[in-house]
Coordinates of C-alpha atoms in Angstrom, one line a residue:
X136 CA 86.5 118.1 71.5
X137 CA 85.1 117.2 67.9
X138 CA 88.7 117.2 66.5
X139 CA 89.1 114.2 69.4
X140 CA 86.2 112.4 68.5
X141 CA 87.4 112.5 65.0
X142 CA 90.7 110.9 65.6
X143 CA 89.3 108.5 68.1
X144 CA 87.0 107.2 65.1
X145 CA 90.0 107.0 62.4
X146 CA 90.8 103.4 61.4
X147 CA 94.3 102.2 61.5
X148 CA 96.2 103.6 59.1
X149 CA 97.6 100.7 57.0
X150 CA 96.6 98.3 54.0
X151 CA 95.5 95.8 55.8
X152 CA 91.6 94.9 55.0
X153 CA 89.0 95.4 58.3
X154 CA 86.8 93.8 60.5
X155 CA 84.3 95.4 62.0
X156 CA 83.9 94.6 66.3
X157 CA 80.8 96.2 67.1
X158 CA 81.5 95.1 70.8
X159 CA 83.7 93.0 72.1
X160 CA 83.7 89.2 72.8
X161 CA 83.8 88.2 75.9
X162 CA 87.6 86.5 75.4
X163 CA 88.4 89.6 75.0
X164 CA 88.2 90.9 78.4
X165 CA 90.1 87.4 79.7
X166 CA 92.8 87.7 77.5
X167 CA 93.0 91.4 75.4
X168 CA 92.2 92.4 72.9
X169 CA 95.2 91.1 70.8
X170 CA 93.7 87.9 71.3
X171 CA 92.3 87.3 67.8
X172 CA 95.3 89.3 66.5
X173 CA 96.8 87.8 62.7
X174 CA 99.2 89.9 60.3
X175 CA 96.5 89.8 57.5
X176 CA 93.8 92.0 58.4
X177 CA 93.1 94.8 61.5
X178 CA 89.9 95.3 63.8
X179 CA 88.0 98.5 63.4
X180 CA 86.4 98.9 67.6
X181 CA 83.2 100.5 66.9
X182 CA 82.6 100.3 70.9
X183 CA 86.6 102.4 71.7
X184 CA 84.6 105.4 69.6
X185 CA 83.1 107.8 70.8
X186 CA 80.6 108.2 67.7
X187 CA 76.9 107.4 68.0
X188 CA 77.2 103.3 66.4
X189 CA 75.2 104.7 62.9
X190 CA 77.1 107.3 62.2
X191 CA 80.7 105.7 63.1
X192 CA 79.2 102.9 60.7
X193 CA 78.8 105.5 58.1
X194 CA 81.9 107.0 58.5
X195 CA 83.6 104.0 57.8
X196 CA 80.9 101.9 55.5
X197 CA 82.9 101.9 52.3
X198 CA 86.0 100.0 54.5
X199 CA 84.2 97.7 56.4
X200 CA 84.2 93.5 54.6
X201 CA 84.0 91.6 58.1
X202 CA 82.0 91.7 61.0
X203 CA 83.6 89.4 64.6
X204 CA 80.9 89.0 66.8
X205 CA 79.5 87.4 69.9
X206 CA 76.4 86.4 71.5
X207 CA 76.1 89.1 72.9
X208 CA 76.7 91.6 69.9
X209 CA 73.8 91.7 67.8
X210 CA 74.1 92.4 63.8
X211 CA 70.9 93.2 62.8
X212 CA 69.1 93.9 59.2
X213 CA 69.8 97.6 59.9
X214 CA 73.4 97.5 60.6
X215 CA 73.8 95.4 57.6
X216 CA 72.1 97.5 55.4
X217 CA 74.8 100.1 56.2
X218 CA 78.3 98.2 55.4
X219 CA 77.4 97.9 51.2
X220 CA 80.8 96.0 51.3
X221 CA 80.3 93.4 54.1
X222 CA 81.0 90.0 52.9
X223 CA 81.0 88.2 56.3
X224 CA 80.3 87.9 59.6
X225 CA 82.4 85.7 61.7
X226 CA 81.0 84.8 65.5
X227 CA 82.2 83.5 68.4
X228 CA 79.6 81.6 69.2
X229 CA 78.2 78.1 68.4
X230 CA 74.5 79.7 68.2
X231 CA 73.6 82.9 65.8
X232 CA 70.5 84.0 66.9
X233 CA 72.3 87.3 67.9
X234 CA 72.7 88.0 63.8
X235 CA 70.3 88.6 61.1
X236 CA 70.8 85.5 58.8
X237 CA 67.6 86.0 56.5
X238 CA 69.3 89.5 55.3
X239 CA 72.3 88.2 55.2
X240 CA 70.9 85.0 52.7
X241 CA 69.7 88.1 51.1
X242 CA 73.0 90.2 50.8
X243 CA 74.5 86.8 49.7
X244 CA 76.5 87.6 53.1
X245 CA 78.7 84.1 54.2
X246 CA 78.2 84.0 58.2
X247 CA 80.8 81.6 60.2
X248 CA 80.6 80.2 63.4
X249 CA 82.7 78.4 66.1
X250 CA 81.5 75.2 64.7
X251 CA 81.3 72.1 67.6
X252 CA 84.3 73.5 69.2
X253 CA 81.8 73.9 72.1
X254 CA 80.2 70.6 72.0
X255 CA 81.6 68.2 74.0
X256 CA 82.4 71.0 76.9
X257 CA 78.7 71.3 77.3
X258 CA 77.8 67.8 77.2
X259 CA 80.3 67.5 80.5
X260 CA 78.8 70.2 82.0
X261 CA 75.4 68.8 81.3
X262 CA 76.0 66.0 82.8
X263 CA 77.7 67.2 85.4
X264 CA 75.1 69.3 86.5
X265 CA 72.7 66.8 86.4
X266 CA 75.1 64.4 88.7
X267 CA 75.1 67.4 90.9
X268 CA 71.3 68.0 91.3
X269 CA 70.5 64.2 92.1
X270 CA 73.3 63.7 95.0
X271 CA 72.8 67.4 95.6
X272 CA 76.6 67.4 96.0
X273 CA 76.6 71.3 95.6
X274 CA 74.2 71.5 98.5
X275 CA 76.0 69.3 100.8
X276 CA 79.4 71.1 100.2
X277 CA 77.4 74.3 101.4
X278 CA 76.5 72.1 104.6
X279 CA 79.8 70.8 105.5
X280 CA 81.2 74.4 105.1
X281 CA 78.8 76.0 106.9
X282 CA 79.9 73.8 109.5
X283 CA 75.8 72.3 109.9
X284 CA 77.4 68.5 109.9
X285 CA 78.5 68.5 113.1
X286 CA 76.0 70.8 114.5
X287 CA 72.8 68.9 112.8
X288 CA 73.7 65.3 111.5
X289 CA 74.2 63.9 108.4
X290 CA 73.2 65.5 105.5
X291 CA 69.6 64.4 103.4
X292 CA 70.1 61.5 101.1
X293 CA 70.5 62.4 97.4
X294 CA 68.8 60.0 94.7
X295 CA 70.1 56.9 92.5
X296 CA 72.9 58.6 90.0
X297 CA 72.1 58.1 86.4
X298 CA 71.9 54.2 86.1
X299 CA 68.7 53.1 84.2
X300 CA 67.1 56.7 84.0
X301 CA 64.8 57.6 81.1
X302 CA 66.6 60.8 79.8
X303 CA 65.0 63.5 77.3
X304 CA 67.0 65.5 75.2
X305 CA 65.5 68.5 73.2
X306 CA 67.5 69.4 70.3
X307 CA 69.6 66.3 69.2
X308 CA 72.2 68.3 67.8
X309 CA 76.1 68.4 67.9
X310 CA 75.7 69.0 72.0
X311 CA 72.7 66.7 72.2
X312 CA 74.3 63.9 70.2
X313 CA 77.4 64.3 72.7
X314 CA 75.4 64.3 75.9
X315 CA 73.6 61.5 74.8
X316 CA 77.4 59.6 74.5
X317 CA 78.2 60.0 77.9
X318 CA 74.8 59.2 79.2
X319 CA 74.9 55.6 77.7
X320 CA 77.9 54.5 79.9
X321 CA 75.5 55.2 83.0
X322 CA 73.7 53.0 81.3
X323 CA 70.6 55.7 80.6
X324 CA 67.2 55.1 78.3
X325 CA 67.5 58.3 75.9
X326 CA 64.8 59.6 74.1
X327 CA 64.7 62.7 72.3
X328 CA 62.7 65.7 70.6
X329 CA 63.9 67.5 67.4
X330 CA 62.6 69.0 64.6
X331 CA 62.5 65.5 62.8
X332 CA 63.0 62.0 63.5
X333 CA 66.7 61.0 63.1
X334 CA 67.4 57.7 61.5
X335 CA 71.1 57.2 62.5
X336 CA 70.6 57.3 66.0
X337 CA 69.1 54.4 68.2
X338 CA 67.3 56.9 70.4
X339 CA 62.9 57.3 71.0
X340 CA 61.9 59.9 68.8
X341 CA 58.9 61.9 70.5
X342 CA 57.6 64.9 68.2
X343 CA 55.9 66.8 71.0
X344 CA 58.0 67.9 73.8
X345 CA 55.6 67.0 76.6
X346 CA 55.2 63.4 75.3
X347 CA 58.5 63.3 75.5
X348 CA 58.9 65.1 79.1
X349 CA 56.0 63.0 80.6
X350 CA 58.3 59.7 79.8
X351 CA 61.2 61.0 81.3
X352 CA 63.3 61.2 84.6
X353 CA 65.2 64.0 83.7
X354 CA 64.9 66.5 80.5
X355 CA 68.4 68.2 78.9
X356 CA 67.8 71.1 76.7
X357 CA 70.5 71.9 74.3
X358 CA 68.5 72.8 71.0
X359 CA 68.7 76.2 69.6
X360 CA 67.2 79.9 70.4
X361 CA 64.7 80.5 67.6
X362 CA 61.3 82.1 67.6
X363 CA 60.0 78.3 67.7
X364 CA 61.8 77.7 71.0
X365 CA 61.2 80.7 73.1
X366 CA 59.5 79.1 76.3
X367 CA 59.4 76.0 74.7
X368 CA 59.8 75.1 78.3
X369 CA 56.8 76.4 80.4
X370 CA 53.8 74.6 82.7
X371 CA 52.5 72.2 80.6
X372 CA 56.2 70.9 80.2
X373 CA 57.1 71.0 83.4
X374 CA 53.8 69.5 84.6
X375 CA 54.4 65.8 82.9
X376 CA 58.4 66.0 83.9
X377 CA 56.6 65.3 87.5
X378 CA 57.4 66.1 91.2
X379 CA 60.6 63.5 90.7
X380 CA 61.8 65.6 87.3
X381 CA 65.0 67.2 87.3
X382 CA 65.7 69.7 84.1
X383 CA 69.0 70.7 82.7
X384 CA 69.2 73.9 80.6
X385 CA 73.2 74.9 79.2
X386 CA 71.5 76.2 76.2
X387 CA 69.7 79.5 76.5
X388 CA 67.7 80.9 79.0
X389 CA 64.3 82.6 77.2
X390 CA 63.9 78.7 75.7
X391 CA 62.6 78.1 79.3
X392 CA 59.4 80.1 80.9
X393 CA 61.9 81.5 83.7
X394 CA 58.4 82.4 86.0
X395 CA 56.5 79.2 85.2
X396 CA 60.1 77.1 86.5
X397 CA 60.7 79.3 89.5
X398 CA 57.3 78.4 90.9
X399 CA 57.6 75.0 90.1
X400 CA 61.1 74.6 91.9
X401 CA 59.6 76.6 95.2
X402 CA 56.6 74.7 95.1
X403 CA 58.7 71.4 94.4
X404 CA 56.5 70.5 91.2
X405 CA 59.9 69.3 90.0
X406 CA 62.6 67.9 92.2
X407 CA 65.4 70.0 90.7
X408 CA 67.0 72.5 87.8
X409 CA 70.8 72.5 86.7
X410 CA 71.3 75.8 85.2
X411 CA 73.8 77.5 83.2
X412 CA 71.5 80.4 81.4
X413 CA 68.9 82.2 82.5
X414 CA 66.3 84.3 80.6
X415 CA 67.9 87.7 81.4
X416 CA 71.4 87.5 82.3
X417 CA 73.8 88.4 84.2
X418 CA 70.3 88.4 86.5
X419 CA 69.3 85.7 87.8
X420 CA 65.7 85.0 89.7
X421 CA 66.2 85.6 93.5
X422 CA 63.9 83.0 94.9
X423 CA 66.8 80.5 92.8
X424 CA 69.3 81.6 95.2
X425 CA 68.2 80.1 98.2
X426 CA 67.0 76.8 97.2
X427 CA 69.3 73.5 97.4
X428 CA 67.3 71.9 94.4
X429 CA 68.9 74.3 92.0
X430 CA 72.3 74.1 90.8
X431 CA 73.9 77.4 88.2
X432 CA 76.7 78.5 86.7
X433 CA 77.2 81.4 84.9
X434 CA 77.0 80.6 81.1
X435 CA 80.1 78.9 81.2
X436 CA 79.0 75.5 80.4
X437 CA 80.5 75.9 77.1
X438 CA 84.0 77.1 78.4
X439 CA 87.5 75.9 79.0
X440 CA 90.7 76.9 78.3
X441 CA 91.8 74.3 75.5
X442 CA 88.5 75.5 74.0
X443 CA 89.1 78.9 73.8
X444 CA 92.5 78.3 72.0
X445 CA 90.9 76.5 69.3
X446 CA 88.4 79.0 69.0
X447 CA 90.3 81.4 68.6
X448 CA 92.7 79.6 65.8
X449 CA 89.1 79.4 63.8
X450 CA 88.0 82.9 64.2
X451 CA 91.2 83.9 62.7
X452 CA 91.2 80.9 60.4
X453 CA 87.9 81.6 59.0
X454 CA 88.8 85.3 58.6
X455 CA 92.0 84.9 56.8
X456 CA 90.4 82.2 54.6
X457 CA 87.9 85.1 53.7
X458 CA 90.6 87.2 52.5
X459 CA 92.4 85.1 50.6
X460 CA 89.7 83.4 48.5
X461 CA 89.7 80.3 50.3
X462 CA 86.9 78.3 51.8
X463 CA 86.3 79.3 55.3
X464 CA 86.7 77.1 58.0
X465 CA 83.1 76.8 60.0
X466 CA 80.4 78.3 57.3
X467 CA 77.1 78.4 58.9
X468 CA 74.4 76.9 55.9
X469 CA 71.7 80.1 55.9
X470 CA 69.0 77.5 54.6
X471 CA 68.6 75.4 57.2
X472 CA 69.2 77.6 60.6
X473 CA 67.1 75.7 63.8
X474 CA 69.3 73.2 63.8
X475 CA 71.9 75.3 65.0
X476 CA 73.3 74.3 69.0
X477 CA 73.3 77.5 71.4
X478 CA 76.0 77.7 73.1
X479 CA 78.0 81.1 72.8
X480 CA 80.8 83.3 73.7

């Protein structure tokens, strides 16, 4: 059995140079695992081994250059601290709070990410969802299908679409800047919270989040996951978004007080949520389930097919720009992180 564990934790046995996959994205279980595949470098699977993760990391620490990751893979200060040849990490995702950037500023470690590629998928879906929670279009699907139109009437009125709202955005990055787009052809009012007042755009800057929520119609969060935004989102927020506030959250779940909005939706404090993360996924709140002023999805706001191609021709872009002494592709700049968009895969 040890002899077994040993062989299951040898590398491939060529020249090619390694990178580590301490578990495995999420594309890889939609399309294999060949789905990163490139003839200039080969994937050590920490997670096909049957080694405890430290040890198979020691094993294999004088190997290891590159790290692929995912949102949902961490790379922490102690799995860095054991790869003294790791020169990059490479992730799937649009956000990085899943990896350890202040050691690897320290190591001098360059960390790549999938760039805007999810952008403008998550400013549709934004939107989307927010069309969806005012005509409660998903709620009156459920009542034509469950056969209650011909048993009970019409279905309740939904509210005016998106002309002339006041819409918030928190975090006016990449995503932000693109869901703003879309929302001035419903002719919108857009105001906005970020770290610092942005020249360029026409927008209302509000510093303080529940300025900006008690001026709004509607609030779209799409800045990143950081120590600063964890429950950015809670009462006093959802308090001045009102009774007729709807909030739209496709960029992660902890940035929102999960408790503090449950309560708020059952006790119709707000009039509705579109939501694509939640604060402890894959579970999601129970009370959420039955409520017709709640719209989800599962994290998948950032997702479509075309995007998935071109993220996967920059993960392997980025990685064989690595080992050929060429700049890489999407280099995430370590000294200025918050202003990072969250969206992952």
């Amino acid at each position: 059995m040890a002899v077994a564990a040993e062989n299951q934790s040898q590398p491939p046995q060529n020249d090619l140079p390694y990178v580590l996959i301490l578990k495995p994205p999420a594309a890889f279980s939609i399309f294999g695992d060949h789905f990163f595949h490139s003839p200039k470098f080969q994937f050590l699977k920490a997670f096909e081994s049957p080694l405890p993760l430290s040890q198979f990391l020691l094993t294999h620490a004088q190997s290891v250059q590159a790290i692929l990751t995912s949102a949902s893979g961490s790379v922490t200060a102690d799995t860095i601290r054991l790869l003294p040849h790791l020169d990059l990490v490479v992730t799937t995702s649009q956000g990085i709070n899943h990896i350890d950037c202040s050691e690897c500023r320290r190591r001098g470690i360059a960390v790549a990410g999938a760039g805007t590629i999810f952008s403008t998928d998550c400013a549709d879906s934004a939107v989307g969802l927010l069309l969806d929670v005012l005509r409660k279009v998903s709620a009156a699907n459920r009542y034509v299908k469950q056969g209650l139109w011909s048993s009970q009437g019409n279905y309740p009125l939904g509210n005016k679409v998106l002309g002339g709202k006041q819409v918030g955005i928190v975090g006016l990055g990449s995503i932000g800047t693109e869901v703003a787009k879309r929302l001035e052809a419903f002719r919108c009012s857009i105001s906005y919270n970020s770290r610092s007042k942005k020249p360029s755009v026409p927008y209302t800057f509000y510093p303080n989040v529940v300025e900006l929520a008690v001026n709004c119609d509607a609030l779209i969060i799409c800045c990143a996951s950081t120590d600063e935004t964890h429950h950015l989102i809670g009462k006093e927020v959802l308090s001045a978004l009102g009774k007729d506030g709807v909030i739209i959250n496709i960029a992660r779940g902890p940035i929102i007080d999960e408790k503090e909005l449950v309560q708020c939706l059952i006790k119709r404090e707000i009039r509705g949520a579109g939501l694509d993360v939640f604060e402890h996924e894959p579970d999601v709140p129970v009370e959420l389930l039955a409520l017709d002023n709640v719209v989800m999805s599962p994290h998948n706001a950032f997702c479509t097919t075309e995007s998935l191609e071109e993220l996967r021709k920059t993960v392997v872009g980025n990685f064989e720009a690595f080992f050929s002494n060429e700049p890489l592709l999407t280099p995430v700049p370590l000294d200025d992180l918050p202003h990072l968009s969250a969206c992952s895969w």
